[in-house]
Short mmCIF file of C-alpha atoms in Angstrom, two decimals:
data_model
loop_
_atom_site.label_atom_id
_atom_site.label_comp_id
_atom_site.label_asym_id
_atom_site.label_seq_id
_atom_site.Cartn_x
_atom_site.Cartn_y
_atom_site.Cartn_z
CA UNK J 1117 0.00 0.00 0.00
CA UNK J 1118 1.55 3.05 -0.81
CA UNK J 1119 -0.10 6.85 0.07
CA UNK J 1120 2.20 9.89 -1.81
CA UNK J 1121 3.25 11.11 -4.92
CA UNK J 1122 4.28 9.82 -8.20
CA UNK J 1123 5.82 10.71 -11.35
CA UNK J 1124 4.05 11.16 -14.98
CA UNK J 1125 5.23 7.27 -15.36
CA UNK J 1126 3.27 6.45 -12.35
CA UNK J 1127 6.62 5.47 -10.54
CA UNK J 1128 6.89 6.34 -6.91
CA UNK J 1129 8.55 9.85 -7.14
CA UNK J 1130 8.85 12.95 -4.79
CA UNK J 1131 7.52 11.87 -1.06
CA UNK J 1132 5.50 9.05 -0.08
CA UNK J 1133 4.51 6.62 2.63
CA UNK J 1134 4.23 2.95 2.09
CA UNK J 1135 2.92 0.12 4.31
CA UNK J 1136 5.02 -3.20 3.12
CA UNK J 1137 3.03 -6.50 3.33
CA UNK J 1138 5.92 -7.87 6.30
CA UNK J 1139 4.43 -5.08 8.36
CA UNK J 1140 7.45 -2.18 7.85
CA UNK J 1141 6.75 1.09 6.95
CA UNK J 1142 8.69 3.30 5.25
CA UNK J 1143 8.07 7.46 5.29
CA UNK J 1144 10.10 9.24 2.99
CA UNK J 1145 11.19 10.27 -0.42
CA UNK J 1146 11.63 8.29 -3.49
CA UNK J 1147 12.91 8.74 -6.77
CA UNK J 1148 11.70 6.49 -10.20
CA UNK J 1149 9.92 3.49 -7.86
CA UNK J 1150 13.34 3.48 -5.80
CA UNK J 1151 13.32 4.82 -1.96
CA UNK J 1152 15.94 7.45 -2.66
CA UNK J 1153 17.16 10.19 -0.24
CA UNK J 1154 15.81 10.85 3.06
CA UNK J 1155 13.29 8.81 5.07
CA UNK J 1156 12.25 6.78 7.94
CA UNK J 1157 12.03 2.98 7.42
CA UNK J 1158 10.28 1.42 10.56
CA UNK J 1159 10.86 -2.63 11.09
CA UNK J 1160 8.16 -4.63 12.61
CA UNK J 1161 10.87 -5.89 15.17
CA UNK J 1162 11.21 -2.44 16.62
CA UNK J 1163 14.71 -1.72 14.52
CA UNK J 1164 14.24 2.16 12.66
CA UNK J 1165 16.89 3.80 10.56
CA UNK J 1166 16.72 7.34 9.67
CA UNK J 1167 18.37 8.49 7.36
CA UNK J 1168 19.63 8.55 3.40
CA UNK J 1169 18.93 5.70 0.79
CA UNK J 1170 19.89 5.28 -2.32
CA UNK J 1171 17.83 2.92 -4.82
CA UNK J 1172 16.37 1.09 -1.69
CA UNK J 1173 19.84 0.53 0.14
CA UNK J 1174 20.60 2.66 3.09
CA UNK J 1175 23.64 4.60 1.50
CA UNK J 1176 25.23 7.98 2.66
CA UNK J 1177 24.43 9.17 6.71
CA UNK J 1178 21.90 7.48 8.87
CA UNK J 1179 21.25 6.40 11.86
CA UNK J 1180 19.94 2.63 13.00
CA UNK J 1181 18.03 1.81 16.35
CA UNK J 1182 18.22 -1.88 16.76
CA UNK J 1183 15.60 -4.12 18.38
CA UNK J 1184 18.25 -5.00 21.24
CA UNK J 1185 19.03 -1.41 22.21
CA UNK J 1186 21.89 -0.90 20.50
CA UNK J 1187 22.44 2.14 17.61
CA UNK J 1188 24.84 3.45 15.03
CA UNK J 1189 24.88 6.42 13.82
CA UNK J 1190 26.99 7.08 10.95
CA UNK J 1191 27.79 6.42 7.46
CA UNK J 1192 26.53 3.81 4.79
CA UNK J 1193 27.67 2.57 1.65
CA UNK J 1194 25.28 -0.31 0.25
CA UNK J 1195 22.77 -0.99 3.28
CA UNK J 1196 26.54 -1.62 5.31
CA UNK J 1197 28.25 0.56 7.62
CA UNK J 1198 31.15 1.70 5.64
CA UNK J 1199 32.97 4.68 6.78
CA UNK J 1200 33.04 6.56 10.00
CA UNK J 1201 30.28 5.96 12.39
CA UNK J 1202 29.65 5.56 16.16
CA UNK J 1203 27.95 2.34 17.40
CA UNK J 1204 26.68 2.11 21.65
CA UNK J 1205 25.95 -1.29 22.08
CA UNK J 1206 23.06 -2.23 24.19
CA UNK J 1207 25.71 -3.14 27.63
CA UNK J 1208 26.64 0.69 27.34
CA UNK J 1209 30.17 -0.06 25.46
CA UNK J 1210 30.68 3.01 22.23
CA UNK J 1211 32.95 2.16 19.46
CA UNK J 1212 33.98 5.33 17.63
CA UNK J 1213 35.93 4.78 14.49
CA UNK J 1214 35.93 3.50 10.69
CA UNK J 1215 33.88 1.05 9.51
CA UNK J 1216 34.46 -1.33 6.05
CA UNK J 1217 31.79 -3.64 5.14
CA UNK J 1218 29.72 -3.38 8.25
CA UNK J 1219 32.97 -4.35 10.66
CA UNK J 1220 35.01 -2.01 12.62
CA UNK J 1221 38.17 -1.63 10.11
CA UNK J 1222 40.70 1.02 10.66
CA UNK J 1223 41.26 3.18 13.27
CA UNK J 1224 38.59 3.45 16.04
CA UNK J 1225 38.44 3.79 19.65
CA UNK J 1226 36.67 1.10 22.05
CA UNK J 1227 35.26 2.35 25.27
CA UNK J 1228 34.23 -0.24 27.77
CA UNK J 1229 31.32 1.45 29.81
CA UNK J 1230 32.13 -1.42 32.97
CA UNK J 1231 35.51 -0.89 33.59
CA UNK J 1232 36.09 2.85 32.04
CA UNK J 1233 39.31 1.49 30.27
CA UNK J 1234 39.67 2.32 26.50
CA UNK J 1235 41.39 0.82 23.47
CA UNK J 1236 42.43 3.36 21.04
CA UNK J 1237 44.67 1.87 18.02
CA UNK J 1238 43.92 -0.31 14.76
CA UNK J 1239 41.22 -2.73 14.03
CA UNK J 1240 41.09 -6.00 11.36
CA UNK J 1241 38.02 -6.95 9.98
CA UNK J 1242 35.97 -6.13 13.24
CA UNK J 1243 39.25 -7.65 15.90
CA UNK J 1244 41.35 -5.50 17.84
CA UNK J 1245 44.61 -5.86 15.53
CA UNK J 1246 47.53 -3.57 14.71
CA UNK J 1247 49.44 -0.54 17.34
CA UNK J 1248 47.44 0.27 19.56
CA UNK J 1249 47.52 1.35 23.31
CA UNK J 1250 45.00 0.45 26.06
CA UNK J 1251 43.80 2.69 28.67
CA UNK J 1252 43.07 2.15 32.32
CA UNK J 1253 42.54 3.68 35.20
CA UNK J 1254 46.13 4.34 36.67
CA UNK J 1255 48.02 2.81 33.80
CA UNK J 1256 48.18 1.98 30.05
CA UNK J 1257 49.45 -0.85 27.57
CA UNK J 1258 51.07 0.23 24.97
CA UNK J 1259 52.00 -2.57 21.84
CA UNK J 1260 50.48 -4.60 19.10
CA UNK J 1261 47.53 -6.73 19.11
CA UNK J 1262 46.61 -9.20 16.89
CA UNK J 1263 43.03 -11.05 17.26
CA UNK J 1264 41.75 -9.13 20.19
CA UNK J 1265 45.21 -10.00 22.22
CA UNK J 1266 48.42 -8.11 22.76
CA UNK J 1267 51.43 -10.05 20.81
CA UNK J 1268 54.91 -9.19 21.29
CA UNK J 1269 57.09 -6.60 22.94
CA UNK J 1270 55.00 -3.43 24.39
CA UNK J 1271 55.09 -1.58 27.74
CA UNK J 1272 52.91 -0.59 30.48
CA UNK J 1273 53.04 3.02 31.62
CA UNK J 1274 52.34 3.70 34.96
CA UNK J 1275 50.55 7.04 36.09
CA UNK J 1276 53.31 6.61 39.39
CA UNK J 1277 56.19 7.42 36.78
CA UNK J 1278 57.58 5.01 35.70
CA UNK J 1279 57.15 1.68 33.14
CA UNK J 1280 57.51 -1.54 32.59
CA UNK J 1281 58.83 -2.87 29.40
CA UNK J 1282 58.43 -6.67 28.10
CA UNK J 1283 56.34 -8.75 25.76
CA UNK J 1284 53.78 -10.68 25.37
CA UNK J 1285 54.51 -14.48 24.84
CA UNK J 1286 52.46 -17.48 23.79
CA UNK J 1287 52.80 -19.65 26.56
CA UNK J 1288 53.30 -23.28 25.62
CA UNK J 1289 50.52 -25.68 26.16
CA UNK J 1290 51.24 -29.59 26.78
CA UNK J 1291 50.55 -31.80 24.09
CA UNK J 1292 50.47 -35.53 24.74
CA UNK J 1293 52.65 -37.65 21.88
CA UNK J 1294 50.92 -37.51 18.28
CA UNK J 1295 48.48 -34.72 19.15
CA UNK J 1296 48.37 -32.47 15.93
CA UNK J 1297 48.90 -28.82 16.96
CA UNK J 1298 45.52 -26.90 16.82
CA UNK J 1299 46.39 -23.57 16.34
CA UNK J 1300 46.83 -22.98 20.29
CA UNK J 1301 47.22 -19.52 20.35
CA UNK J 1302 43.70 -19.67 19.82
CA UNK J 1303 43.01 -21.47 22.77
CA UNK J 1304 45.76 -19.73 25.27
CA UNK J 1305 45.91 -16.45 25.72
CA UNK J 1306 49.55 -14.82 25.24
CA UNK J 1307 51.41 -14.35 28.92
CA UNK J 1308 52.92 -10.96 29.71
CA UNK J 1309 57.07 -11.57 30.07
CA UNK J 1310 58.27 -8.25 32.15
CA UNK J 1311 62.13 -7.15 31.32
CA UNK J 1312 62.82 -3.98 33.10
CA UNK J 1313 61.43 -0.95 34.95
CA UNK J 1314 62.41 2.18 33.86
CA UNK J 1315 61.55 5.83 33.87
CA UNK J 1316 58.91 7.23 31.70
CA UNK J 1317 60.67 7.28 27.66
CA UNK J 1318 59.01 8.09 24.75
CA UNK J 1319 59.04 4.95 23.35
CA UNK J 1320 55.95 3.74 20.88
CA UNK J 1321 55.07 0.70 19.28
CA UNK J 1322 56.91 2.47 16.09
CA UNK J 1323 60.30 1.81 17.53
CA UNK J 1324 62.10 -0.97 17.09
CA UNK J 1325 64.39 -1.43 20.36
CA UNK J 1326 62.78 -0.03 23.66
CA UNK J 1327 65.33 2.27 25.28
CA UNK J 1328 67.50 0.53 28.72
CA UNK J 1329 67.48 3.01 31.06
CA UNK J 1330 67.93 1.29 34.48
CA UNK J 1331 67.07 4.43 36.16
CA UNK J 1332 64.14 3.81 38.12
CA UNK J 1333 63.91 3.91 41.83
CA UNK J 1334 63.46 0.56 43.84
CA UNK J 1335 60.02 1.86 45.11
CA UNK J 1336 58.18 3.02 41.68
CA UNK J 1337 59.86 -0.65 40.75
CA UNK J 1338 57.71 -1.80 43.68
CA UNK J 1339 54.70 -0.03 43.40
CA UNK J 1340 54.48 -0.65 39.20
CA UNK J 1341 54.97 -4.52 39.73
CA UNK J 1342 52.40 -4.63 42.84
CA UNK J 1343 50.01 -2.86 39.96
CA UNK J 1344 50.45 -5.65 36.96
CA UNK J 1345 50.11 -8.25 39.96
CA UNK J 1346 46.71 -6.92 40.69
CA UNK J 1347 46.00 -6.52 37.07
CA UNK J 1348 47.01 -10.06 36.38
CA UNK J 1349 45.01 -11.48 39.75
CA UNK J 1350 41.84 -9.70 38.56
CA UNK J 1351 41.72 -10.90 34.93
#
């Protein structure tokens, strides 16, 4: 059922409402039988997007109310979020960042609403993967990640002064004889292998060789491995 205007072709053209037979409604403008430009599209479920279409695909910037809660608001290429775009997920967590073929791709930033930490760095195909540095309360990571865990050498950077440098290793897991090896890093997640405690440097991800510095004092030593120990008892 459709209630709006039309062109001398009797196509849908200009602006129009339509009831669809699955029970969505759509309120907004078409061009040559095609929902094209703005408009309101209403799902049965409860989902909405406002926003712009493009020969019935949501294509250019819109924003989507899902049935769980959740919304992103943000661009479209296609009917997928493609772009830049900010998505609050129903627990409260906001991604802001770029988007390629609905997955977060690119830069973004990861807020997690529980805990107040962050993760601001690169992203693979919707997994936390590339430099990147993680944000706490008192301290940050800083290092690569690769499938949602950090992967070799990094630091921690304590708000006391000071950091800790190391990497992350896989930690071997015990296979009995003849086992076939089942991609394990899949299964065990990679152990944090300190190396030294020195003053703040401004050593990134970028660098090659963290500087070796053994300047730190014996208490900021104390105090920054007393905070990883907590770190490591609560995860």
């Amino acid at each position: 059922e459709y209630d709006g205007e039309r062109n001398s072709e009797g196509e849908r053209h200009g602006r129009g409402k339509a009831y669809l037979p699955n029970g969505d409604t759509y309120d907004g403008e078409y061009k040559h039988g095609f929902r094209s430009g703005q408009g309101t599209y209403r799902f049965r479920n409860g989902a909405c997007y406002t926003g712009e279409y493009l020969q019935n695909k949501k294509h250019g910037q819109g924003i989507f109310f899902y049935p769980d809660g959740s919304k992103y608001e943000g661009d479209w290429v296609n009917d997928q979020r493609h772009g830049y775009g900010e998505y609050t997920y129903a627990n409260g967590d906001i991604y802001t960042g770029e988007w390629f073929n609905h997955n977060r791709h690119g830069q973004g930033t990861y807020v997690y609403k529980d805990t107040g930490s962050k993760y601001v760095g690169g992203w693979v195909n919707g997994n936390q993967e590339g430099e990147a540095e993680l944000v706490h309360l008192n301290h940050r990571f800083k290092g690569k990640f690769l499938n949602g865990n950090p992967v070799g050498h990094g630091k921690y950077v304590f708000d006391i002064g000071c950091e800790q440098h190391g990497e992350y290793v896989q930690s071997e897991q015990g296979k009995g004889e003849g086992e076939e090896e089942e991609e394990p890093s899949l299964l065990v997640a990679p152990k944090w292998k300190a190396s030294e405690i020195t003053k703040l440097t401004l050593w990134t991800p970028h660098g090659e060789n963290p500087p070796s510095p053994r300047e730190a004092s014996l208490v900021a030593a104390a105090a920054a491995a007393e905070v990883v120990e907590e770190r490591a008892a609560a995860a």
